[in-house]
Short mmCIF file of C-alpha atoms and ligand atoms in Angstrom, two decimals:
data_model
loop_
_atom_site.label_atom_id
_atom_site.label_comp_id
_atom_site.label_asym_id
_atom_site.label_seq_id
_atom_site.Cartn_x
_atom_site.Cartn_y
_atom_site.Cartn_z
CA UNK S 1 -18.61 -20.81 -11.57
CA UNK S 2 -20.94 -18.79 -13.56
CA UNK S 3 -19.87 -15.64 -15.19
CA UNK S 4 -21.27 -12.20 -14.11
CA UNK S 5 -21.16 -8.88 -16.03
CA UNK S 6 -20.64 -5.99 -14.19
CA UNK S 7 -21.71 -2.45 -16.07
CA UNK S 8 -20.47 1.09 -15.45
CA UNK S 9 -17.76 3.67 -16.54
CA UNK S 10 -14.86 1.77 -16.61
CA UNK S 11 -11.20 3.84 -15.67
CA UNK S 12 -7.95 2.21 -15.80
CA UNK S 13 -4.46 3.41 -17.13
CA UNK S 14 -2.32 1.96 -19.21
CA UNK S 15 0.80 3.93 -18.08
CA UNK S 16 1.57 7.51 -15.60
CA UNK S 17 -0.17 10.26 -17.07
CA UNK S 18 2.34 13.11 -18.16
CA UNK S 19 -0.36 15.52 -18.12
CA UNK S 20 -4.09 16.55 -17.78
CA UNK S 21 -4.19 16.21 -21.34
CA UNK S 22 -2.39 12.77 -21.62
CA UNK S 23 -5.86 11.09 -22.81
CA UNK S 24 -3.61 7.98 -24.15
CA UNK S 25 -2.48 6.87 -20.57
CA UNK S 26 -5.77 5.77 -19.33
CA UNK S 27 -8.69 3.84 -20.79
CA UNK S 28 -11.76 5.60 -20.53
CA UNK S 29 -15.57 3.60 -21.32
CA UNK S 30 -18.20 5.71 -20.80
CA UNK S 31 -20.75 2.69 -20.88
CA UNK S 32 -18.23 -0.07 -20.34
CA UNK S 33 -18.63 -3.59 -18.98
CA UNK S 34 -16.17 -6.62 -17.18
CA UNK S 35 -17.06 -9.84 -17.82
CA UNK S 36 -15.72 -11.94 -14.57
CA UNK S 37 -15.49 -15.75 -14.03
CA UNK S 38 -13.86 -17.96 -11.41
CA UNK S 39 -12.27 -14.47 -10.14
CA UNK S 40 -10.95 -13.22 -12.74
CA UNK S 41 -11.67 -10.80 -15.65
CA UNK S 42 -12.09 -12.49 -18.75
CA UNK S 43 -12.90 -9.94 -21.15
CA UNK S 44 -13.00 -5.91 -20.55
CA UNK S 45 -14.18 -2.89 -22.29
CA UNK S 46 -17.44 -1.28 -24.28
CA UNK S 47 -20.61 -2.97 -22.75
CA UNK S 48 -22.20 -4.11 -25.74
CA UNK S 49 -18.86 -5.80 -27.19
CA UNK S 50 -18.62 -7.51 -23.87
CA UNK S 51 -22.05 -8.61 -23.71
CA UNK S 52 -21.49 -9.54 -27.18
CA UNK S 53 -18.87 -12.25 -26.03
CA UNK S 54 -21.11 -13.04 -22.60
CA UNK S 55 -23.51 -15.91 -22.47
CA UNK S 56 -26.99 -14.92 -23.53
CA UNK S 57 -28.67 -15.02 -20.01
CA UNK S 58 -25.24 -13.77 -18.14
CA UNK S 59 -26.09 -11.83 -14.83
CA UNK S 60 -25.56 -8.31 -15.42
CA UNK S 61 -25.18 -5.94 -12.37
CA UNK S 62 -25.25 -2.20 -13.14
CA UNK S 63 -23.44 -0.59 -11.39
CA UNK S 64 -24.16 3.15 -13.83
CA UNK S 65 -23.63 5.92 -13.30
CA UNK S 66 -20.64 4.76 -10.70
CA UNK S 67 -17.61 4.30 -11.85
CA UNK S 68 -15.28 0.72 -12.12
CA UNK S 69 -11.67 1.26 -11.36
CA UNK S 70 -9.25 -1.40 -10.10
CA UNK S 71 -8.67 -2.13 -6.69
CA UNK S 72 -6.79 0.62 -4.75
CA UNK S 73 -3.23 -0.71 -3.46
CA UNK S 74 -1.87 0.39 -0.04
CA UNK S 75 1.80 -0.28 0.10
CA UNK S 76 2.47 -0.15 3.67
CA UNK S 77 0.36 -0.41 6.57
CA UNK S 78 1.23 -1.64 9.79
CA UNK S 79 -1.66 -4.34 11.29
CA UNK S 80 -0.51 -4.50 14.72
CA UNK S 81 -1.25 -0.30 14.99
CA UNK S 82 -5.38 0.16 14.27
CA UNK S 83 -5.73 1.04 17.84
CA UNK S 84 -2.20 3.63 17.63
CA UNK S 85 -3.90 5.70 15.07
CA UNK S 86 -4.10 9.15 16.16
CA UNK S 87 -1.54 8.72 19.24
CA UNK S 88 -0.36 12.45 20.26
CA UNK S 89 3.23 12.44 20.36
CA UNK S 90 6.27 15.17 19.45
CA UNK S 91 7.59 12.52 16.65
CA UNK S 92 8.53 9.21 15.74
CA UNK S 93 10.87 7.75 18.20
CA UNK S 94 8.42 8.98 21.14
CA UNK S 95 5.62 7.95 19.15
CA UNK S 96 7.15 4.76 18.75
CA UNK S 97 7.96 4.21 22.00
CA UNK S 98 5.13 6.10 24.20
CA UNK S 99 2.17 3.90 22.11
CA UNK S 100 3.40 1.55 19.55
CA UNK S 101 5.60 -0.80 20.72
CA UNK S 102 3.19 -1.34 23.89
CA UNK S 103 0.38 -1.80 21.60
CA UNK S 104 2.23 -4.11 19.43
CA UNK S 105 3.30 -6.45 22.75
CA UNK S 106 -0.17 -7.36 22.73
CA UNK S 107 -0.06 -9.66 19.23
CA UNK S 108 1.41 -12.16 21.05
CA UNK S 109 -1.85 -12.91 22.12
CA UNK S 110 -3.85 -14.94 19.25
CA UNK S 111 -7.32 -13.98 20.54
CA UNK S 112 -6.40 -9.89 20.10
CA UNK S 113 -4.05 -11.23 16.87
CA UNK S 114 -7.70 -12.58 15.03
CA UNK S 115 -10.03 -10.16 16.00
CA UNK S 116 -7.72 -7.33 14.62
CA UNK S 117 -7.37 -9.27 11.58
CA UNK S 118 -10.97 -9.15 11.01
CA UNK S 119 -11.17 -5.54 11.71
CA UNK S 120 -8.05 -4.87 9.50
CA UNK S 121 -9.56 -6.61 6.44
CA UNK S 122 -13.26 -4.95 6.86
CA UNK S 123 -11.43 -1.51 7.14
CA UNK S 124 -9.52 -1.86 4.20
CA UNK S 125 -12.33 -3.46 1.93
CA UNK S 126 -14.68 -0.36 3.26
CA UNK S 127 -12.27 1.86 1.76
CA UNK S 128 -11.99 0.33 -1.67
CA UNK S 129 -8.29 -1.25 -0.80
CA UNK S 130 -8.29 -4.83 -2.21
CA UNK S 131 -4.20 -5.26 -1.74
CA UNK S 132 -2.23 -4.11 1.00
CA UNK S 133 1.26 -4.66 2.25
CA UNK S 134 1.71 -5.28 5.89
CA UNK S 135 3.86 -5.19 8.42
CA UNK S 136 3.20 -7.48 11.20
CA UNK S 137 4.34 -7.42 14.59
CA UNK S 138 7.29 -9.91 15.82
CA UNK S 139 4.95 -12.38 17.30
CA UNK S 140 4.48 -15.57 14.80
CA UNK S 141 0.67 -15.35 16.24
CA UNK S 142 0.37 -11.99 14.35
CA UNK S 143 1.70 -13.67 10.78
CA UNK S 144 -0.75 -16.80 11.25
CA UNK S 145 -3.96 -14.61 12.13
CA UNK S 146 -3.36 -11.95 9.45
CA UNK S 147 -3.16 -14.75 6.58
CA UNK S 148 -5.68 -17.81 8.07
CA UNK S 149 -7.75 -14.19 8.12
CA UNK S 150 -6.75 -13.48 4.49
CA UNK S 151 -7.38 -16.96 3.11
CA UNK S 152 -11.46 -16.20 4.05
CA UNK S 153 -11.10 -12.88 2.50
CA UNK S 154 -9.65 -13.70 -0.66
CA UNK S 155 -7.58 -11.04 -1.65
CA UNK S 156 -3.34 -10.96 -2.74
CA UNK S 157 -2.14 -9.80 0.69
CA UNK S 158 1.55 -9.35 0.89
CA UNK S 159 2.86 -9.45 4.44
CA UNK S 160 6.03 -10.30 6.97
CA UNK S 161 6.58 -10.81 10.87
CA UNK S 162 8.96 -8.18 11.76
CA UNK S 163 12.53 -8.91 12.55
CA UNK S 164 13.57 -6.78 15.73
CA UNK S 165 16.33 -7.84 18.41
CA UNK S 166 17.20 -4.17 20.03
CA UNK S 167 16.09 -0.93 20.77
CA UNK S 168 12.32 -2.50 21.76
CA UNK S 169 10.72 -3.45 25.06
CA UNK S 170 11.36 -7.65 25.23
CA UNK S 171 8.07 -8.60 24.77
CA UNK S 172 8.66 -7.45 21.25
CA UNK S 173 12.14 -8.73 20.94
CA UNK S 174 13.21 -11.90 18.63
CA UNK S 175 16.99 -12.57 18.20
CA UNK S 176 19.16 -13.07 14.78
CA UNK S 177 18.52 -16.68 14.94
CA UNK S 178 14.49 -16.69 16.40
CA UNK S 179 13.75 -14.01 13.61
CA UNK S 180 15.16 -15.87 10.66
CA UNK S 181 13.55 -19.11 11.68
CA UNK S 182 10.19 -17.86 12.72
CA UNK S 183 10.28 -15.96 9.17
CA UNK S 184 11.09 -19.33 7.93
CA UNK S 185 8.48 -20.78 9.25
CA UNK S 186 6.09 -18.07 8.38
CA UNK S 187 7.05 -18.66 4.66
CA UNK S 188 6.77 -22.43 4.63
CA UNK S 189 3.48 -22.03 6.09
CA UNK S 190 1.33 -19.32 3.92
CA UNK S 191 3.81 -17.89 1.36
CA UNK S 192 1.81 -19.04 -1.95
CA UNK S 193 -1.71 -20.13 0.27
CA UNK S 194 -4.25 -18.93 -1.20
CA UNK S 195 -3.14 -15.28 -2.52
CA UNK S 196 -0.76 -14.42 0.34
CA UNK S 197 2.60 -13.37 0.22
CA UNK S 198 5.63 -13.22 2.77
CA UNK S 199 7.86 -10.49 2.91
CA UNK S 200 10.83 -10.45 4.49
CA UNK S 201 10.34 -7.46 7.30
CA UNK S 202 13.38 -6.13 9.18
CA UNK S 203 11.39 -3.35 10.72
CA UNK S 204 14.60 -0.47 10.05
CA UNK S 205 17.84 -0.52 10.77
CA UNK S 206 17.01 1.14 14.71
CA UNK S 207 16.11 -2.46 15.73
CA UNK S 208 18.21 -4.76 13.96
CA UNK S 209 21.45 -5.39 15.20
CA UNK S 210 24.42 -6.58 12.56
CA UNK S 211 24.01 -10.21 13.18
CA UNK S 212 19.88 -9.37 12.50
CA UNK S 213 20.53 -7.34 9.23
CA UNK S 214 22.80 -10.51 7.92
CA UNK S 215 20.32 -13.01 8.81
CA UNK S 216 17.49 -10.88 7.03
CA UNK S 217 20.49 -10.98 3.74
CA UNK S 218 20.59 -14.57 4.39
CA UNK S 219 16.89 -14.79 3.57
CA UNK S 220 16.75 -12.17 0.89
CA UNK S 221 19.18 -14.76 -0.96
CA UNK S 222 17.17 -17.96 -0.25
CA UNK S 223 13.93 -16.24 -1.18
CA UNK S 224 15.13 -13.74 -4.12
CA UNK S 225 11.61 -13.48 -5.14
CA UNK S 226 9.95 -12.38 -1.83
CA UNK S 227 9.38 -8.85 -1.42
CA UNK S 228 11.89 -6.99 1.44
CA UNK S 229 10.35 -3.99 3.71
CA UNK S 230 11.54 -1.63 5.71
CA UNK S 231 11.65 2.19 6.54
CA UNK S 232 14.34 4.68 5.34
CA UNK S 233 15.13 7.91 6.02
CA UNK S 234 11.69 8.93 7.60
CA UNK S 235 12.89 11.83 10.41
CA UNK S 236 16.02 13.43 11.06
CA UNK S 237 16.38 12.14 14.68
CA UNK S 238 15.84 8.19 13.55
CA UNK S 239 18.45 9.07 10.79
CA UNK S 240 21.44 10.28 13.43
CA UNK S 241 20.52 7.60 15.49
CA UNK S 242 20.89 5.03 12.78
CA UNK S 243 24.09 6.10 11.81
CA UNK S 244 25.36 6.21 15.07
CA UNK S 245 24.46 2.33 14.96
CA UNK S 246 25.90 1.47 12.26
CA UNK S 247 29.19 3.89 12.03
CA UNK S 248 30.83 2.18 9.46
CA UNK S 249 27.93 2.63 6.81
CA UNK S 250 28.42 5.86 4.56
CA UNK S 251 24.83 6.80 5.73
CA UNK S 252 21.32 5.19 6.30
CA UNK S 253 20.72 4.00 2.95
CA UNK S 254 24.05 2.02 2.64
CA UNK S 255 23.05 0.12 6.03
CA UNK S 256 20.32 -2.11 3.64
CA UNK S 257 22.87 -1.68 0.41
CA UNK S 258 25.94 -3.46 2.96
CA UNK S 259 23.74 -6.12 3.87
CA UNK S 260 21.64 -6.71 0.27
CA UNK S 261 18.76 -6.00 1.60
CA UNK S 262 18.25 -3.48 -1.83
CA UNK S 263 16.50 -4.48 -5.10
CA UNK S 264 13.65 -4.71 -7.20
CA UNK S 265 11.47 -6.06 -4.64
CA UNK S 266 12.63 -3.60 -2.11
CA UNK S 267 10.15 -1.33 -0.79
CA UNK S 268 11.14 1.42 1.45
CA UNK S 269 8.80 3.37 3.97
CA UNK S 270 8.69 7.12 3.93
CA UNK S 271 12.51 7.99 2.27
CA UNK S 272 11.89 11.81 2.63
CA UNK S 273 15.43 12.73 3.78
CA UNK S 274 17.51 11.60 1.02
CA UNK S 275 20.95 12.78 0.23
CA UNK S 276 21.76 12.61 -3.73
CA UNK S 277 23.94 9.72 -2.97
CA UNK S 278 21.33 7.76 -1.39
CA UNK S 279 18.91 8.51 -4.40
CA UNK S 280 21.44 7.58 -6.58
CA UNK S 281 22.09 4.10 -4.92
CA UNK S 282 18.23 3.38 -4.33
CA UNK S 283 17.33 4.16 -8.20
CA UNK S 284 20.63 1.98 -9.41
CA UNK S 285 19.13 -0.86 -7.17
CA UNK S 286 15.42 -0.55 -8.52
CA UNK S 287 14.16 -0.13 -4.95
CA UNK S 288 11.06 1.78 -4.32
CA UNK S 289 10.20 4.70 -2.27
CA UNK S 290 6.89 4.93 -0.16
CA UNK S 291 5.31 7.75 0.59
CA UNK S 292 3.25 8.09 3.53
CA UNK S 293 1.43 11.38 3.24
CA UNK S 294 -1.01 11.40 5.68
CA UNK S 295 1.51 9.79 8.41
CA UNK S 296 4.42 12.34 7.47
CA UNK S 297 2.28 15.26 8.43
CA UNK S 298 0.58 13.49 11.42
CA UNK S 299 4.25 12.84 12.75
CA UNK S 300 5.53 16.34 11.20
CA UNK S 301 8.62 13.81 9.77
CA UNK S 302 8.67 16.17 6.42
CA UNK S 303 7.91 16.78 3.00
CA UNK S 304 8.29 13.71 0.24
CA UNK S 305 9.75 14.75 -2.73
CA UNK S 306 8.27 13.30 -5.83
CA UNK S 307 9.34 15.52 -7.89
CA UNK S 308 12.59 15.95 -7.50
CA UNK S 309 13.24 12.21 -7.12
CA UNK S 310 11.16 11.75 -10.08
CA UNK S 311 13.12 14.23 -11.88
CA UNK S 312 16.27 13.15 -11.20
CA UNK S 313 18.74 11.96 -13.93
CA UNK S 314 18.09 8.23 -11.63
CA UNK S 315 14.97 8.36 -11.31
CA UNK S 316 13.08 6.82 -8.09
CA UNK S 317 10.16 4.34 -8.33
CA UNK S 318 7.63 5.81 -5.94
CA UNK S 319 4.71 4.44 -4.10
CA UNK S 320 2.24 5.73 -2.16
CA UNK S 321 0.49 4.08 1.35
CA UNK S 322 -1.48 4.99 4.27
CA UNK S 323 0.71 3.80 7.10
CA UNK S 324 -1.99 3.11 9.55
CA UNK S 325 -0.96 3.60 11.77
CA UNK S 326 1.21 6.72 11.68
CA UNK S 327 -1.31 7.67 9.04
CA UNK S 328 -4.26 8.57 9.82
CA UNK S 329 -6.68 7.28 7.12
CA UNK S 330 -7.23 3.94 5.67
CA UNK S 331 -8.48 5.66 2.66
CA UNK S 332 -6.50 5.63 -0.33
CA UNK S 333 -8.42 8.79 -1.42
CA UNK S 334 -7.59 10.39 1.78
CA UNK S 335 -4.30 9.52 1.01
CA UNK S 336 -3.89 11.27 -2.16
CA UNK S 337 -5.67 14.34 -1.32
CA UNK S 338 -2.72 14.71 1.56
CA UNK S 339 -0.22 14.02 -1.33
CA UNK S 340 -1.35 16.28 -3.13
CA UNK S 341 -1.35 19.08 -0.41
CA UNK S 342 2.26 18.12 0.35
CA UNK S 343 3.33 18.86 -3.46
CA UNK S 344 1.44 22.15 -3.41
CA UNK S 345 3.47 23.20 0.03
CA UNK S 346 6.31 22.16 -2.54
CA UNK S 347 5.24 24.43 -4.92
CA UNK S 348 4.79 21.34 -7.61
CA UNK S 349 1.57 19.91 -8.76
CA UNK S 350 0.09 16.29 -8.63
CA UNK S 351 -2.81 15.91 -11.23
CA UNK S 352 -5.76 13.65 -10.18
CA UNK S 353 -5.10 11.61 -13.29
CA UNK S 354 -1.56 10.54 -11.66
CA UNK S 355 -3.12 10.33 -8.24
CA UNK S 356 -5.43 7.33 -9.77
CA UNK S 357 -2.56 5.36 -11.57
CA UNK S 358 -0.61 5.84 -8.37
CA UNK S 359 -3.07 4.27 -6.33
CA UNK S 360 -4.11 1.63 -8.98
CA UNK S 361 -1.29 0.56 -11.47
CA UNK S 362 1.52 2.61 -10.25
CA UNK S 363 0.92 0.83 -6.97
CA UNK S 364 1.13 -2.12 -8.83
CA UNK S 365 3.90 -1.58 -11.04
CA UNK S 366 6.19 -0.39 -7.95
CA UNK S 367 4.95 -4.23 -6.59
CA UNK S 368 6.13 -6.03 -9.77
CA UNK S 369 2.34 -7.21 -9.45
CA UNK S 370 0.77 -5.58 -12.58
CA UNK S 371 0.33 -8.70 -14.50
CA UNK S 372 -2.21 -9.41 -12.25
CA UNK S 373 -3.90 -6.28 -10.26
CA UNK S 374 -4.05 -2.63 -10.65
CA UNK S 375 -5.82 -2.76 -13.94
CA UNK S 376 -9.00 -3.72 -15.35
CA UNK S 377 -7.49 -5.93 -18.37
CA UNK S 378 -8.66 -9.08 -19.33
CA UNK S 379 -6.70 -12.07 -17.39
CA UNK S 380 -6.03 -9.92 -14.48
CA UNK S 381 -7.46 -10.98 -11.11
CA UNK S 382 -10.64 -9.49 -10.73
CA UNK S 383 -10.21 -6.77 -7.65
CA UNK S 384 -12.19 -3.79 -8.70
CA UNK S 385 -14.39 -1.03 -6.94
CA UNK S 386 -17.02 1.10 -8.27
CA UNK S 387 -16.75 5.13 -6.55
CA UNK S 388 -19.70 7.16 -6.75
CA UNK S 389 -18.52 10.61 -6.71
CA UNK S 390 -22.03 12.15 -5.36
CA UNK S 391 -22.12 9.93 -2.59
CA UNK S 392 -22.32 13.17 0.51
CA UNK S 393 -24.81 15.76 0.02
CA UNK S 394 -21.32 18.33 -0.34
CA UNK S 395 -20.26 15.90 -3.31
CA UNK S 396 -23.60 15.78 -5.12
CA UNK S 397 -23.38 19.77 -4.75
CA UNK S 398 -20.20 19.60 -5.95
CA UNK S 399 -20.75 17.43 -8.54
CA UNK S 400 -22.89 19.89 -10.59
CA UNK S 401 -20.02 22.12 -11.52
CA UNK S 402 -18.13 19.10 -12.74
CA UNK S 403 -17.17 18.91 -16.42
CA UNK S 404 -14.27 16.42 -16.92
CA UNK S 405 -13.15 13.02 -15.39
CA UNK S 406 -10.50 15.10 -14.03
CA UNK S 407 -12.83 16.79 -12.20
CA UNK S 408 -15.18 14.17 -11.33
CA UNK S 409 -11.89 12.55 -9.74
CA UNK S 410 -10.60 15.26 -8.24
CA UNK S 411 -13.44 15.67 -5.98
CA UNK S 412 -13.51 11.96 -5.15
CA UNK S 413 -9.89 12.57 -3.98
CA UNK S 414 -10.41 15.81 -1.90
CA UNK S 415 -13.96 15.32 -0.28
CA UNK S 416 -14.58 11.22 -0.97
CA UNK S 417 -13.52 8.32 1.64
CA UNK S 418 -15.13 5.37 2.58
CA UNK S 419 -18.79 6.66 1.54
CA UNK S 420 -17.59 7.18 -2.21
CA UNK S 421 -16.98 3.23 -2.22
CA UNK S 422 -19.93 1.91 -3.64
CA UNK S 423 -19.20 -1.60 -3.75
CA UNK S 424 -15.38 -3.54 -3.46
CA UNK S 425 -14.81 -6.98 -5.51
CA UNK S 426 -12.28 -8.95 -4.63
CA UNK S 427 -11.59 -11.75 -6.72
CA UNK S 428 -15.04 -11.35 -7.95
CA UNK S 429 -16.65 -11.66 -4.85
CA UNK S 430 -18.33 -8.37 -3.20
CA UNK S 431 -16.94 -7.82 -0.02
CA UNK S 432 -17.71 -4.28 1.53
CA UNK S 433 -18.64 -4.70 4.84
CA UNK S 434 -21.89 -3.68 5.67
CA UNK S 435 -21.34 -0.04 8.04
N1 GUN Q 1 9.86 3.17 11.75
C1 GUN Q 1 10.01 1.98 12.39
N2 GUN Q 1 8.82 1.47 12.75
C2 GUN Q 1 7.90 2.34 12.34
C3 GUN Q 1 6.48 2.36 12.42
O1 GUN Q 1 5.83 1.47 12.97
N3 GUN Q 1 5.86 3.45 11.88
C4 GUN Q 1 6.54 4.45 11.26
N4 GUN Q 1 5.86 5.48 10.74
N5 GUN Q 1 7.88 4.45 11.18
C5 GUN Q 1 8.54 3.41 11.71
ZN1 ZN Q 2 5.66 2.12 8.68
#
């Protein structure tokens, strides 16, 4: 394959931004260039150093005065819910019960399975997202159309069926045994294909009995290096009901840590209501917190927070996600902007220039994937998007009082979505869908 150069401002970070004024965390090249071949960045940085290094007649695409970040990263999303987004319900447990689980009875179907797929991976690519992390439904059928879907589309995908033997209508039931083979099977089969990857998915501890949660630890040690997912701690009613499940665990958190379902790998949906114990055990395990801004307020499940977790003398890893669809945006943009709302009603502050390492790097980093995405360095797979922060006739207004690329990308994250998103490359191929 031929090499392409690809012009613009380039933006990535090198590490969180402690500050406005923390110039050193991100990269900055006002007339920048990435040189891409066979889908991935081979050289990155000032455009005429990169052209320097380029083939004489290389194809250049200019994308100024947009700029080139990395893919955005959505940590948890659920495919089986794009048509449960914006369900009206009091809170989680009716919401999950009154529109979800129906909804998700119908991915046993391989007809509705594909055609969501291709909607899921057209919505995510409109919004700039080149990585997301899915939960499927329980049905096998879900798992094969998501990644057969993915291997078209290119892009590193991490995904698992869900495990779930109670608390569910049957149609979405598997049992301790079905659940651990069918994940199995879903890992033999596209673990490694192409850029997917299987995680292992017991959906929370609600809908996993005991004999569940140790077949999920019984995969957890045969695949140490898959990724685990599940959700944590999201609303106060899921969290009595848990513990009523499981009476013998100290509290919700130590039903994953009795069954070693917490590590590195371990991402954990929404974690808002955390006692200091629970922080304490998730930060000595190197799990990560996800917050779900956007689906926390549409659910009213509570306020994230960052900073006190990230304060803490055990810190949390934190990442941030959509979770479509409790959420109710697939823009990571969207995303933010909530965030950041949900820090002010805090009374703390989250800076743009930590809002776009969260969604690019610190997405990554909280993955254990930044060797290879969430950056714009050279050897790094070569998902990228260029944002064009005039792109509405209220940004291009707004865009004449801008002075800073603080500025320019705080407007992209309060009044930009899917229209900011210029173009979305994944592995070097563009791949917006046309609207
Ligand atoms: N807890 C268990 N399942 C779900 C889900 O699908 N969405 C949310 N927001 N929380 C959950
Ligand atoms: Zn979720």
């Amino acid at each position: 394959m031929t090499a392409t150069l690809y012009r613009g401002r380039l933006l990535s970070f090198r590490r969180a931004p402690q500050s406005l004024d923390d110039h050193d965390s991100y990269l900055y090249e006002r007339d920048g260039a990435l040189l891409v071949e066979n889908g991935v960045i081979v050289a990155s940085g000032a455009f005429d150093t990169v052209k320097a290094a380029a083939a004489e007649d290389v194809e250049i695409i200019d994308h100024r005065p947009h700029l080139i970040l990395p893919g955005l990263i959505d940590t948890h999303v659920h495919f089986p819910q794009m048509q449960v987004i914006g369900s009206y319900a009091g809170g989680l447990l009716e919401w999950l019960n009154t529109y979800t689980f129906p909804e998700e009875c119908r991915f046993v179907e391989t007809a509705h399975a594909e055609r969501i797929a291709t909607h899921f991976f057209d919505e995510f690519f409109r919004n700039g997202t080149t990585t997301a992390v899915a939960y499927l439904s329980v049905h096998k059928a879900s798992a094969d159309a998501l990644f057969a879907e993915n291997l078209r589309r290119g892009s590193l995908m991490i995904a698992g069926k869900v495990m779930m033997d109670r608390n569910a209508p049957q149609g979405l039931l598997d049992t301790a045994e079905t659940g651990y083979d069918e994940t199995r099977q879903v890992i033999a089969d596209w673990h490694g294909k192409g850029r997917n990857h299987v995680a292992i998915t017991p959906r929370f501890a609600i809908t996993s009995t005991p004999a569940q949660m140790e077949a999920c630890q019984a995969l957890a040690r045969e695949f140490p290096d898959l990724h685990i997912q599940t959700h944590l701690s999201e609303n106060h009613a899921e969290i009595d009901y848990t513990c009523s499940l499981y009476p013998d665990a100290i509290d919700y958190t130590d039903v994953y840590a009795r069954y070693g379902l917490l590590g590195k790998k371990t991402l954990l949906g929404h974690a808002i209501h955390l006692s200091d114990r629970e922080a304490d055990a998730i930060s000595e395990a190197g799990a990560v917190a996800v917050h779900c801004p956007t689906s926390n307020l549409f659910l009213g499940s509570g306020l994230f927070p960052m900073r006190r977790y990230q304060k803490r003398e055990k810190p949390l890893r934190i990442a941030v996600a959509t979770d479509i669809g409790g959420g109710t945006s697939y823009s990571m943009l969207k995303t933010l902007d909530e965030a950041y709302k949900i820090q002010q009603l805090l009374g703390e502050r989250l800076n743009p220039l930590e809002s776009f390492h969260l969604m690019t790097r610190g997405n990554a980093e909280a993955l254990s994937l930044e060797e290879r995405i969430g950056t714009l360095d050279a050897g790094t797979d070569a998902d990228f998007i260029v944002l064009n922060a005039s792109a509405t006739p209220a940004m291009a207004l707004k865009m004449e009082a801008v002075k800073s690329l603080a500025e320019e990308l705080f407007l992209l994250q309060t009044l930009g979505d899917d229209r900011s998103v210029v173009e979305t490359y994944v592995a070097g191929k563009a791949m917006k869908p046309a609207s």
